[in-house]
Every structure is written in structure tokens, then in C-alpha cells.
Short mmCIF file of C-alpha atoms and ligand atoms in Angstrom, two decimals:
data_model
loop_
_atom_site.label_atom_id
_atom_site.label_comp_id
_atom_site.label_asym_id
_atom_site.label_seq_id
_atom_site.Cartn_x
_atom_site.Cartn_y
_atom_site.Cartn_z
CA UNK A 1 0.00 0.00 0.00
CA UNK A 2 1.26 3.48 -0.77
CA UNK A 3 2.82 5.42 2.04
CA UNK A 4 0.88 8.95 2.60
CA UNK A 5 4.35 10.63 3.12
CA UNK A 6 4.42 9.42 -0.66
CA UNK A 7 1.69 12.17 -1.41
CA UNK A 8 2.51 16.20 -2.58
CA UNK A 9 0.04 18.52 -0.99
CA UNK A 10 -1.21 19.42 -4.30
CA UNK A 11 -1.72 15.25 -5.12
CA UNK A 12 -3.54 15.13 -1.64
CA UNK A 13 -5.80 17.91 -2.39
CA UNK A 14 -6.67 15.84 -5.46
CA UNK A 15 -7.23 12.68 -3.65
CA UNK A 16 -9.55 14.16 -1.37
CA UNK A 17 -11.13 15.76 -4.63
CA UNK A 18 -11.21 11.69 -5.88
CA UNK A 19 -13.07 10.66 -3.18
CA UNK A 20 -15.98 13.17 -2.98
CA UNK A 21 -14.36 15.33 0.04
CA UNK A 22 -13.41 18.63 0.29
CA UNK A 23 -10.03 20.62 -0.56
CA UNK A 24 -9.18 21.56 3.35
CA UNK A 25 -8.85 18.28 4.35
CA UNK A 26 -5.71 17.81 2.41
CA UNK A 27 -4.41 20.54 4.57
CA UNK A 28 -6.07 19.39 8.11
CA UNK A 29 -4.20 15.88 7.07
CA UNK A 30 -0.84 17.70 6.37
CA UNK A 31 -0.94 19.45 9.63
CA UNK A 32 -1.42 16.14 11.26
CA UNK A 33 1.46 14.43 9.29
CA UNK A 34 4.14 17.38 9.69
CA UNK A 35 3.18 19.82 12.13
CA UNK A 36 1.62 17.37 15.00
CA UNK A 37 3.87 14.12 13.54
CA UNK A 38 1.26 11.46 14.73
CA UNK A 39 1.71 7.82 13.61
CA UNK A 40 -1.74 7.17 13.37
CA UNK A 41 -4.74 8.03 11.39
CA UNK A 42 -6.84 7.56 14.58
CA UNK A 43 -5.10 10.33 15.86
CA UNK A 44 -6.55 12.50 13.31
CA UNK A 45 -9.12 13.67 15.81
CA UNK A 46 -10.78 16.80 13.48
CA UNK A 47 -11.45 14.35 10.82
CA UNK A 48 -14.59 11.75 10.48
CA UNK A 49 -14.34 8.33 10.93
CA UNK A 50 -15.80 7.09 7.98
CA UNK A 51 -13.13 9.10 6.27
CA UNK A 52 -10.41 8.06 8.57
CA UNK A 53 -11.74 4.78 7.42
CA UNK A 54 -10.89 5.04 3.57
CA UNK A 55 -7.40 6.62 4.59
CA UNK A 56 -6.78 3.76 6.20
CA UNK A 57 -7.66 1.61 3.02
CA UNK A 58 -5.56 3.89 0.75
CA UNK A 59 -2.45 4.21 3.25
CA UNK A 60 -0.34 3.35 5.99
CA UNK A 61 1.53 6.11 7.67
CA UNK A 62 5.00 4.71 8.93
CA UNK A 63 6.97 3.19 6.46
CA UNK A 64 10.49 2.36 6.98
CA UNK A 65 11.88 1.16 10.49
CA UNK A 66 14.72 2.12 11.94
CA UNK A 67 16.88 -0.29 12.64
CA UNK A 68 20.33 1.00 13.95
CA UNK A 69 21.91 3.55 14.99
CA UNK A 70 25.70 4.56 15.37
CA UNK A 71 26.13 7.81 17.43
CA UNK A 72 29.67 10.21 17.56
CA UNK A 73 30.02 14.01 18.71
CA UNK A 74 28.98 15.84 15.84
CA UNK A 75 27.70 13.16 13.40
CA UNK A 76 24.63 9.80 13.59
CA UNK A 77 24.34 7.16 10.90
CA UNK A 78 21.01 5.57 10.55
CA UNK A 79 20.47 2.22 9.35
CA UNK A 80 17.09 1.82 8.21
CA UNK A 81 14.94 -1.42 7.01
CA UNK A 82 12.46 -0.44 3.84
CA UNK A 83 8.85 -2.71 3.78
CA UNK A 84 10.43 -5.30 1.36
CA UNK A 85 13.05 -6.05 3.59
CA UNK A 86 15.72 -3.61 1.42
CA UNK A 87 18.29 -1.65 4.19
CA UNK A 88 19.35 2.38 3.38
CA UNK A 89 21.48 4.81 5.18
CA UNK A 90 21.45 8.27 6.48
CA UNK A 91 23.98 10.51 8.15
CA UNK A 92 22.58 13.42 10.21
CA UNK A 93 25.46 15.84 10.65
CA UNK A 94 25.64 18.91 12.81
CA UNK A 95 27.31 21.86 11.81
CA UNK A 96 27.36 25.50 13.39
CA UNK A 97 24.98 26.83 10.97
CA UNK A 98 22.76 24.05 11.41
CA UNK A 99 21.73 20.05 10.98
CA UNK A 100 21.90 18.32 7.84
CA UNK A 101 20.89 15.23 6.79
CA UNK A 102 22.35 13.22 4.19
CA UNK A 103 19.81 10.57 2.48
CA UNK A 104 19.66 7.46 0.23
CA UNK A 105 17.63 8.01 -3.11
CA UNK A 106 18.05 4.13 -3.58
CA UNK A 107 18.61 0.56 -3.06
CA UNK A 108 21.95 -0.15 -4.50
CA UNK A 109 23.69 2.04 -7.21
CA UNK A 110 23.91 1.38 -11.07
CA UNK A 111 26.48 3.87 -11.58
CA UNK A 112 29.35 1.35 -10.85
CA UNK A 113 31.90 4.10 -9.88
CA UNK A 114 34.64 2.18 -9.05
CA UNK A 115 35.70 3.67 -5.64
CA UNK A 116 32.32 3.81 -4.18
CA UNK A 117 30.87 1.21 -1.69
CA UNK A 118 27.75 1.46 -2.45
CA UNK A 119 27.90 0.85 -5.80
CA UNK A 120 28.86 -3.11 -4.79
CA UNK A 121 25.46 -3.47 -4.70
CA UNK A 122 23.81 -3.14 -8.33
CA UNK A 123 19.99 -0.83 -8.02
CA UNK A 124 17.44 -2.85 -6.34
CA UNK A 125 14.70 -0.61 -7.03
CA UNK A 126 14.03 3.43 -6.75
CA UNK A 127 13.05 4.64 -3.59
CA UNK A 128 9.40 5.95 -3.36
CA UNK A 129 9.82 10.01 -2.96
CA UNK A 130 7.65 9.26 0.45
CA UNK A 131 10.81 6.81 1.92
CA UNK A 132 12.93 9.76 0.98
CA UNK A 133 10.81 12.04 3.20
CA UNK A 134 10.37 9.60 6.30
CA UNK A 135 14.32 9.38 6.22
CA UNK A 136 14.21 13.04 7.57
CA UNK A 137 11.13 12.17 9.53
CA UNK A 138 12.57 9.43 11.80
CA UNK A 139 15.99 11.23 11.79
CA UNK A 140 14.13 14.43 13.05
CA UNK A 141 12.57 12.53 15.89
CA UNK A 142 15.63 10.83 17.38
CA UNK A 143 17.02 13.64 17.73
CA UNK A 144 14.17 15.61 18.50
CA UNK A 145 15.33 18.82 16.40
CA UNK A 146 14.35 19.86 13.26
CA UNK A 147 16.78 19.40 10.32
CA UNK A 148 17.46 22.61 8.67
CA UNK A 149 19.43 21.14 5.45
CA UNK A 150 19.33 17.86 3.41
CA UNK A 151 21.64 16.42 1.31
CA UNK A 152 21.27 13.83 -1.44
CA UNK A 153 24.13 12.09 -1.60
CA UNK A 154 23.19 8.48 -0.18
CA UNK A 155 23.52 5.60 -1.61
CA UNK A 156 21.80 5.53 -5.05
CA UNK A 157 21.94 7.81 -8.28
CA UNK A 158 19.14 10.80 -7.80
CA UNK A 159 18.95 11.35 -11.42
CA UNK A 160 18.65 8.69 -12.19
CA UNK A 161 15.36 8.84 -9.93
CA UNK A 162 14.17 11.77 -11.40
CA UNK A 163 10.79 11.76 -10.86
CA UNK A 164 10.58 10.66 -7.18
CA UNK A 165 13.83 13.04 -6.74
CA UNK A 166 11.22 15.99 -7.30
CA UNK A 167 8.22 14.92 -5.99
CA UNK A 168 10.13 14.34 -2.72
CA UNK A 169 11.79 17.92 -2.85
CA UNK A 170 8.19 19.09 -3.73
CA UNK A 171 6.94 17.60 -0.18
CA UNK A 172 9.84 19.01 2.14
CA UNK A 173 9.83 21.99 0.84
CA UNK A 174 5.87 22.94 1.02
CA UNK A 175 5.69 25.34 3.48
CA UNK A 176 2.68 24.21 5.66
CA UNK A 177 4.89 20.51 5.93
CA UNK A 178 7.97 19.79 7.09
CA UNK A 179 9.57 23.59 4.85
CA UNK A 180 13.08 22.94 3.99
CA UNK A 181 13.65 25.66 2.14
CA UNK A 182 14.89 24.61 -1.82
CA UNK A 183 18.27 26.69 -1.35
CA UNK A 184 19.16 23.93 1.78
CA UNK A 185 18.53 21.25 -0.57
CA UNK A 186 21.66 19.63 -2.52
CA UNK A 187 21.38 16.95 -5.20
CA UNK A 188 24.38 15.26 -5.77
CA UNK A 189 24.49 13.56 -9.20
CA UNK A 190 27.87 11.85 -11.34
CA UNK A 191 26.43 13.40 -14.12
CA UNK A 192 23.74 12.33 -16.60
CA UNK A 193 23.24 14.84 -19.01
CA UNK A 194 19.92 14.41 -20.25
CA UNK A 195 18.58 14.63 -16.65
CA UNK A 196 20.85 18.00 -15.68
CA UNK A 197 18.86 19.12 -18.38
CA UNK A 198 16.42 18.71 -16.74
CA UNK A 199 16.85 20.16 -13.66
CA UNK A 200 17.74 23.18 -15.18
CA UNK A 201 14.01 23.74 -15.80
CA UNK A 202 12.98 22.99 -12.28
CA UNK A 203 11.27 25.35 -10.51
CA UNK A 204 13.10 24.91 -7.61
CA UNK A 205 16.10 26.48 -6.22
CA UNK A 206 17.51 23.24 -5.27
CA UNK A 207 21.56 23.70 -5.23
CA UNK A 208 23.71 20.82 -7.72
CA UNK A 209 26.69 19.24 -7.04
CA UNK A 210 28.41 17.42 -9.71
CA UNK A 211 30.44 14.37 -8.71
CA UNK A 212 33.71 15.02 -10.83
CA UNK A 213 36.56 13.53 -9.52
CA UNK A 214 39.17 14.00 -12.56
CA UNK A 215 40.03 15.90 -14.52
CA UNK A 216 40.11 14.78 -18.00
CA UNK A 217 38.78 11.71 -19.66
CA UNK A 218 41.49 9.26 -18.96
CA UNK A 219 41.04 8.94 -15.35
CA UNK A 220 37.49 9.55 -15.34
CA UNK A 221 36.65 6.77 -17.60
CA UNK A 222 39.04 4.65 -15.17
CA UNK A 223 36.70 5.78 -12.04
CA UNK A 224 33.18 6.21 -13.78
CA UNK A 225 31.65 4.41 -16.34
CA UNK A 226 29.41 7.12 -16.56
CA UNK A 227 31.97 9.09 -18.40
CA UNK A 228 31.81 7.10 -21.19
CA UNK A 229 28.03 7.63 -21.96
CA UNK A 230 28.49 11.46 -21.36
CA UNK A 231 32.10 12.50 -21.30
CA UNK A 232 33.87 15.30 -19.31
CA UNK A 233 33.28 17.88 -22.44
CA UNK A 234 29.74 17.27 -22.91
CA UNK A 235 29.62 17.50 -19.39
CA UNK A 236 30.89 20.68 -18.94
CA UNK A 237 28.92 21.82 -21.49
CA UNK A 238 25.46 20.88 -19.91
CA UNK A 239 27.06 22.62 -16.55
CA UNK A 240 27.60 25.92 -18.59
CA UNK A 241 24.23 25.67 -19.94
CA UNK A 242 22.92 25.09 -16.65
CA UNK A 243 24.98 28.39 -15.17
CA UNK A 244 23.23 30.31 -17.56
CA UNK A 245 19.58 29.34 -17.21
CA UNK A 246 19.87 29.00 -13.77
CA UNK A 247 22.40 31.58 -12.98
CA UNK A 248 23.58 29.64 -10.06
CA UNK A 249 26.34 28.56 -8.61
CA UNK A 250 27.82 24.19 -9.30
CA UNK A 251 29.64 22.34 -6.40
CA UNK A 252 32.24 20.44 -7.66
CA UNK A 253 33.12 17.49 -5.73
CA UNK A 254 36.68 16.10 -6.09
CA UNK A 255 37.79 12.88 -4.20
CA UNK A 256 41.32 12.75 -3.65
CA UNK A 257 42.93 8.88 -4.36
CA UNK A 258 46.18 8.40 -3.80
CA UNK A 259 48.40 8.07 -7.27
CA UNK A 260 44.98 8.60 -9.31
CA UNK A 261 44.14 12.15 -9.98
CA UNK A 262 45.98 13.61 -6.91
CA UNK A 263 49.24 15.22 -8.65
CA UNK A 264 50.22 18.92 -9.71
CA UNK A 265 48.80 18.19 -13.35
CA UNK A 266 45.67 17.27 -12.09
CA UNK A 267 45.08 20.51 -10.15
CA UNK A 268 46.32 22.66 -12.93
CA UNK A 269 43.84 20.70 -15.30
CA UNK A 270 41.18 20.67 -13.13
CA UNK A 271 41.28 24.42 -12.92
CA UNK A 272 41.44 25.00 -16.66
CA UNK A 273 38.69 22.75 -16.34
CA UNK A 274 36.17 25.08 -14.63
CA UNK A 275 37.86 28.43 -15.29
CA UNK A 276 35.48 30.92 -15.59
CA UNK A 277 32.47 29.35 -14.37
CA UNK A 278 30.55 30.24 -10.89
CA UNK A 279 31.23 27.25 -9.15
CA UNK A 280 33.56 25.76 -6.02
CA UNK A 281 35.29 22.92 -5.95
CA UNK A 282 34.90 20.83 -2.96
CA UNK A 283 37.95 18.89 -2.27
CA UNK A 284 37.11 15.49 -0.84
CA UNK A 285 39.46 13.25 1.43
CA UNK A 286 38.62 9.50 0.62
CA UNK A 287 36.80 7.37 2.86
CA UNK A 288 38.90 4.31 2.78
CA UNK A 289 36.84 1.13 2.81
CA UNK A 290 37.34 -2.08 3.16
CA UNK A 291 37.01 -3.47 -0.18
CA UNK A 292 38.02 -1.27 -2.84
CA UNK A 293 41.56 -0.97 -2.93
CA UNK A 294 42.02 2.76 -3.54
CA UNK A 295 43.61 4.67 -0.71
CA UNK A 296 43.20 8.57 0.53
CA UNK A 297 45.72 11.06 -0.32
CA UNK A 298 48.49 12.21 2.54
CA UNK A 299 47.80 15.17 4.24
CA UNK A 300 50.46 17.43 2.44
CA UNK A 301 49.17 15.95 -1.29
CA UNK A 302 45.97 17.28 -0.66
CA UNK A 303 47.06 20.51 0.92
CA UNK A 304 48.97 21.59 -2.42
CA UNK A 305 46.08 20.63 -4.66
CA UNK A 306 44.34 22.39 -2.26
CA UNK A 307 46.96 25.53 -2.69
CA UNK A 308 46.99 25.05 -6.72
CA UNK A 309 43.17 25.83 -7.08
CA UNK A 310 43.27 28.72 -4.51
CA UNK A 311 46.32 30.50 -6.16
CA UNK A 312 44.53 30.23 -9.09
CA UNK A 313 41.36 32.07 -7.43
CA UNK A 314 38.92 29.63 -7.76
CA UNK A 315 36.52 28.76 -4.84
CA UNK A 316 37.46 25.50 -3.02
CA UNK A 317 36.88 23.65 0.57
CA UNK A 318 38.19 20.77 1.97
CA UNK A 319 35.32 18.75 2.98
CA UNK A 320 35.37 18.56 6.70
CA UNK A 321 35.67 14.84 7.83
CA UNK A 322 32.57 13.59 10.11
CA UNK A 323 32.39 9.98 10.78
CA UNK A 324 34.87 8.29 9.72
CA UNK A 325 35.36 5.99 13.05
CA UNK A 326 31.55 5.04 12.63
CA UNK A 327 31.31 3.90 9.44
CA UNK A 328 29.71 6.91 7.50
CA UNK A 329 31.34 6.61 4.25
CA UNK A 330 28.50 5.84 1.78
CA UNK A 331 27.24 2.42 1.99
CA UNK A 332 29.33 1.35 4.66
CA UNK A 333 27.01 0.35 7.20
CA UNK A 334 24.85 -1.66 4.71
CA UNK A 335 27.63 -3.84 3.60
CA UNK A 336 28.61 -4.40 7.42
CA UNK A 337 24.59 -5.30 8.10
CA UNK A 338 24.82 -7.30 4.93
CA UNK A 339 27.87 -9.04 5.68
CA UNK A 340 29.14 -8.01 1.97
N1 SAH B 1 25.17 9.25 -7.08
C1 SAH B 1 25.33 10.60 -6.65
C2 SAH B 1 25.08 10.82 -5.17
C3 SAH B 1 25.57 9.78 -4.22
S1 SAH B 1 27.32 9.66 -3.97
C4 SAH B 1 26.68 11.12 -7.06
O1 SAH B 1 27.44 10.38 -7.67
O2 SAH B 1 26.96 12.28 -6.83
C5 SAH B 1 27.71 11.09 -3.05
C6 SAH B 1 29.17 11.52 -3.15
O3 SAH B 1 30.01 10.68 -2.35
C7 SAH B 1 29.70 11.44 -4.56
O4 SAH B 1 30.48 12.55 -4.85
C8 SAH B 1 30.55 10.18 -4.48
O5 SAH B 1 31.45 10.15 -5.51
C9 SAH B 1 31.15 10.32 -3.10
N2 SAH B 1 31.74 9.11 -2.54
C10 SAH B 1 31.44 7.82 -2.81
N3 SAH B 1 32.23 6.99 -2.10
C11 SAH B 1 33.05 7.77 -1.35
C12 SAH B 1 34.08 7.47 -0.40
N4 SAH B 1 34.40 6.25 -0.07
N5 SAH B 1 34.71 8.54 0.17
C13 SAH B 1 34.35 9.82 -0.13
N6 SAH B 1 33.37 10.13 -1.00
C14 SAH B 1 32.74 9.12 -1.62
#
């Protein structure tokens, strides 16, 4: 049975609409869901029971189940079990300007880049925009805060979820609901043209981040197969076009691996890359795991790639590390529940 979290306001407005009732109750039933967070449709106590009744045949409320929980300082992964059985992650990570969550967009990854652990497991299935949302729901009521920015950049390929991608950014950010605003939203994508496209013509202000992690063919072909259906020139091409429909700014993010695309060259090339375009680069310090076999650059490598790209005046960060002793690179605590 569909979850209601699954539902836009607009799509719940229409349901009601479907089933001979009027408009407002889409609203008294968002209140419920976001505002007062019950778990229940009996606990919908300004709404009938014979229509409490059909709501129950239509949906069930809760979801996913939480199923673990590893807790450090500034950073909790969730480990959370979907209706069919399927397990996804989230990190919830607290900064000074706020909490963030970072959440899966699906089961397994078809993306295959090479130095990602969550791409060991090949896409089950999409997840439903309304697991998406209950992600920040059950995250939200552990820690019994509200989440102020989200992140997708779980395991799974948004883009190549497209539709449930933004229906799901639809829900969070609807004002009367759970109102993430759309410039605290991030969608992380390793770059699938067609879809970027796409996006461009959104109308939300949802911020992209392109997973680029070389800087020329060569290597990216050697770390992402995606490369070779839409190569780094094409690419960058789509971004521009992006830039100027959108006139908004691209994250960049750059893993650093050891001996791949850590060197001089690559800095140099990655800023001829994105020269001229209004974008940072976000430097990213690999998350070793376990089975992989690609290893994190030393500290002083990535501090003079890190000096190339400023001397050069283009914005770039250094991701700050947050859970690395708890398992939070992507996908990590699925394989460890999944003995992969
Ligand atoms: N599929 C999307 C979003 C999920 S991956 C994408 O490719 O952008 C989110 C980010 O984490 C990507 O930039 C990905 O390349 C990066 N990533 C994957 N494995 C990592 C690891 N072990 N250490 C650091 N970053 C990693």
C-alpha cells in the first residue's frame, strides 16, 4: 500500500477531490502528518471516521523502520529497514549553521563508480519520494530537532530517480509541511546529461553538485563508467548551460585517491577545467573502505592541490571529515549489516 508521506500537498488535495471530500482536508491531514507528527490516522481527531476509514484503506503512515543507529560528537548514521526487507542509510550531521541530513535516493547504485561502496550493490529498485521524506522524519525525531538542510548524496543515483527526486523535494519543501527551504537542498548527481537538463528547468532552487573527480577523460573513464556515456566535455557543457539558465552557482566534488588524480597536473587541469564558471570545488578526502583498494591522499598531497586551485582564485573547501570511526562513508554500514 502506498505510504501517505508518498503524497505532494497538491496530489492530496486531489485525492480528497477523488473521493468526494473537500479541498481543506488535504491541509487538516498535512498538519497532522508534519506539524503534529502522529503515527496514526486515529489520531486524526478533526477528521470523520468514515473518512479516517478510507485513509486507512488507501495508506499506511510509517513506512520504513529504523533499525540501527551509530552515534559520535557531531555526526549519527542511521540504518534503516524499507517494507520489502531492502536496508538504506542516512547521516545526520551537525554543523554550526545548522543540521543536515544526508539521504539514500536508492537501493543499491547502477552507476558502478569504481571507488564507491555502495555501488557493490547493483539498483534494487528506486526509492518511493515518500521513503525519501520519512528518512528526515525518523531522523528528526531521534534527535528531537528539526533538520534545517538535506543532502542527497546516499547511496543511489538521484537522477537517475528523477521523478521521485522531485516529488520528494516538492513535499519538504511545502511550506505548511515539514519547509526545507529549496536553497538547503543539494542533489548530488555523477552526471547524466539528459537529466541535468532537466533540472535546469525545475522550478526549484535546489543547489547541484556534480560528482567530478578527474580531470580529464582518462582517469574519469578509469573511475566512472558514466563518463563514457556522457564525457567530461559534454559534461561541462550541460554545466555551462545550466549556469546560464539558472544563474547559479555548481559544487564540484573532487575525491582525492592516492596516485589517481591527486598530482600537480591534475590541479592545474582541473582548474582550466572550470575556469570561468561560478562554481567551487569541494575537495574530498577519501573514505577508505574495506574493499576497494584505492587509498586517501596524505595530508600534504591534498594541501597543495588544495593551494593550486586557490592560487589560481577559484573557490574551493576541503570537505570537513565527520564519521569516519563510525562507518559513515557511503554504503558502509549496509555492507557491514549485509555481511558483503
Ligand atoms: N550518485 C550521486 C550521489 C551519491 S554519492 C553522485 O554520484 O553524486 C555522493 C558523493 O560521495 C559522490 O560525490 C561520491 O562520488 C562520493 N563518494 C562515494 N564513495 C566515497 C568514499 N568512499 N569517500 C568519499 N566520497 C565518496
Amino acid at each position: 500500500m502506498e505510504s501517505i508521506y508518498n503524497k505532494s500537498f497538491d496530489e492530496l488535495v486531489e485525492y480528497f477531490e477523488t473521493i468526494g471530500q473537500k479541498k481543506f482536508k488535504a491541509t487538516q491531514v498535512f498538519e497532522w502528518l508534519y506539524l503534529k507528527r502522529v503515527k496514526s490516522f486515529d489520531e486524526m481527531s478533526n477528521i470523520k471516521k468514515d473518512i479516517i476509514d478510507v485513509l486507512k484503506k488507501d495508506f499506511v503512515i510509517e513506512d520504513i523502520c529504523l533499525d540501527k543507529v551509530e552515534r559520535d560528537v557531531e555526526v549519527n548514521k542511521y540504518l534503516f529497514t524499507l517494507n520489502d526487507g531492502n536496508h538504506i542509510e542516512s547521516v545526520l550531521m551537525r554543523h554550526d549553521y545548522g543540521t543536515s541530513i544526508c539521504i539514500s535516493s536508492q537501493v543499491g547504485c547502477n552507476m558502478g563508480c569504481r571507488f564507491c561502496e555502495s555501488g557493490r550493490l547493483k539498483k534494487v529498485r528506486n526509492l518511493t519520494a515518500g521513503e525519501m521524506v520519512e528518512q528526515i522524519l525518523k531522523v528528526e525525531e531521534d534527535i528531537n530537532t528539526r533538520i534545517t538542510h538535506v543532502v542527497i548524496m546516499g547511496i543511489g543515483e538521484p537522477f537517475d530517480n528523477f521523478d521521485n527526486f522531485k516529488r520528494f523535494v516538492e513535499i519538504v519543501n511545502y511550506q505548511k509541511g515539514i519547509n526545507i527551504g529549496s536553497r538547503h537542498i543539494t542533489v548530488s548527481t555523477c552526471g547524466i546529461i539528459p537529466k541535468i537538463r532537466e533540472f535546469s528547468e525545475f522550478p526549484y532552487q535546489v543547489n547541484l553538485a556534480i560528482s567530478l573527480h578527474a580531470p580529464n577523460n582518462e582517469i574519469r573513464d578509469m573511475l566512472m563508467p558514466i563518463n563514457k556515456a556522457y564525457p567530461l566535455d559534454k559534461l561541462m557543457a550541460e554545466i555551462r548551460h545550466y549556469i546560464k539558465t539558472t544563474n547559479r552557482r555548481v559544487t564540484f566534488e573532487y575525491i582525492l585517491l592516492s596516485g589517481i588524480n591527486d598530482s600537480e597536473e591534475c590541479a592545474n587541469e582541473l582548474c582550466d577545467l572550470v575556469r570561468g564558471l561560478n562554481c567551487y570545488i569541494n575537495l574530498i578526502p577519501y573514505n577508505e573502505t574495506n574493499n576497494l583498494g584505492y587509498k586517501r591522499s596524505k595530508k600534504d598531497t591534498i594541501s597543495k592541490f588544495y593551494d593550486i586551485i586557490k592560487k589560481r582564485k577559484i573557490n574551493v573547501t576541503i570537505r570537513r571529515e565527520f564519521g569516519s570511526n563510525i562507518s559513515a562513508a557511503c554504503g558502509q554500514l549496509r555492507s557491514k549489516k549485509e555481511d558483503l
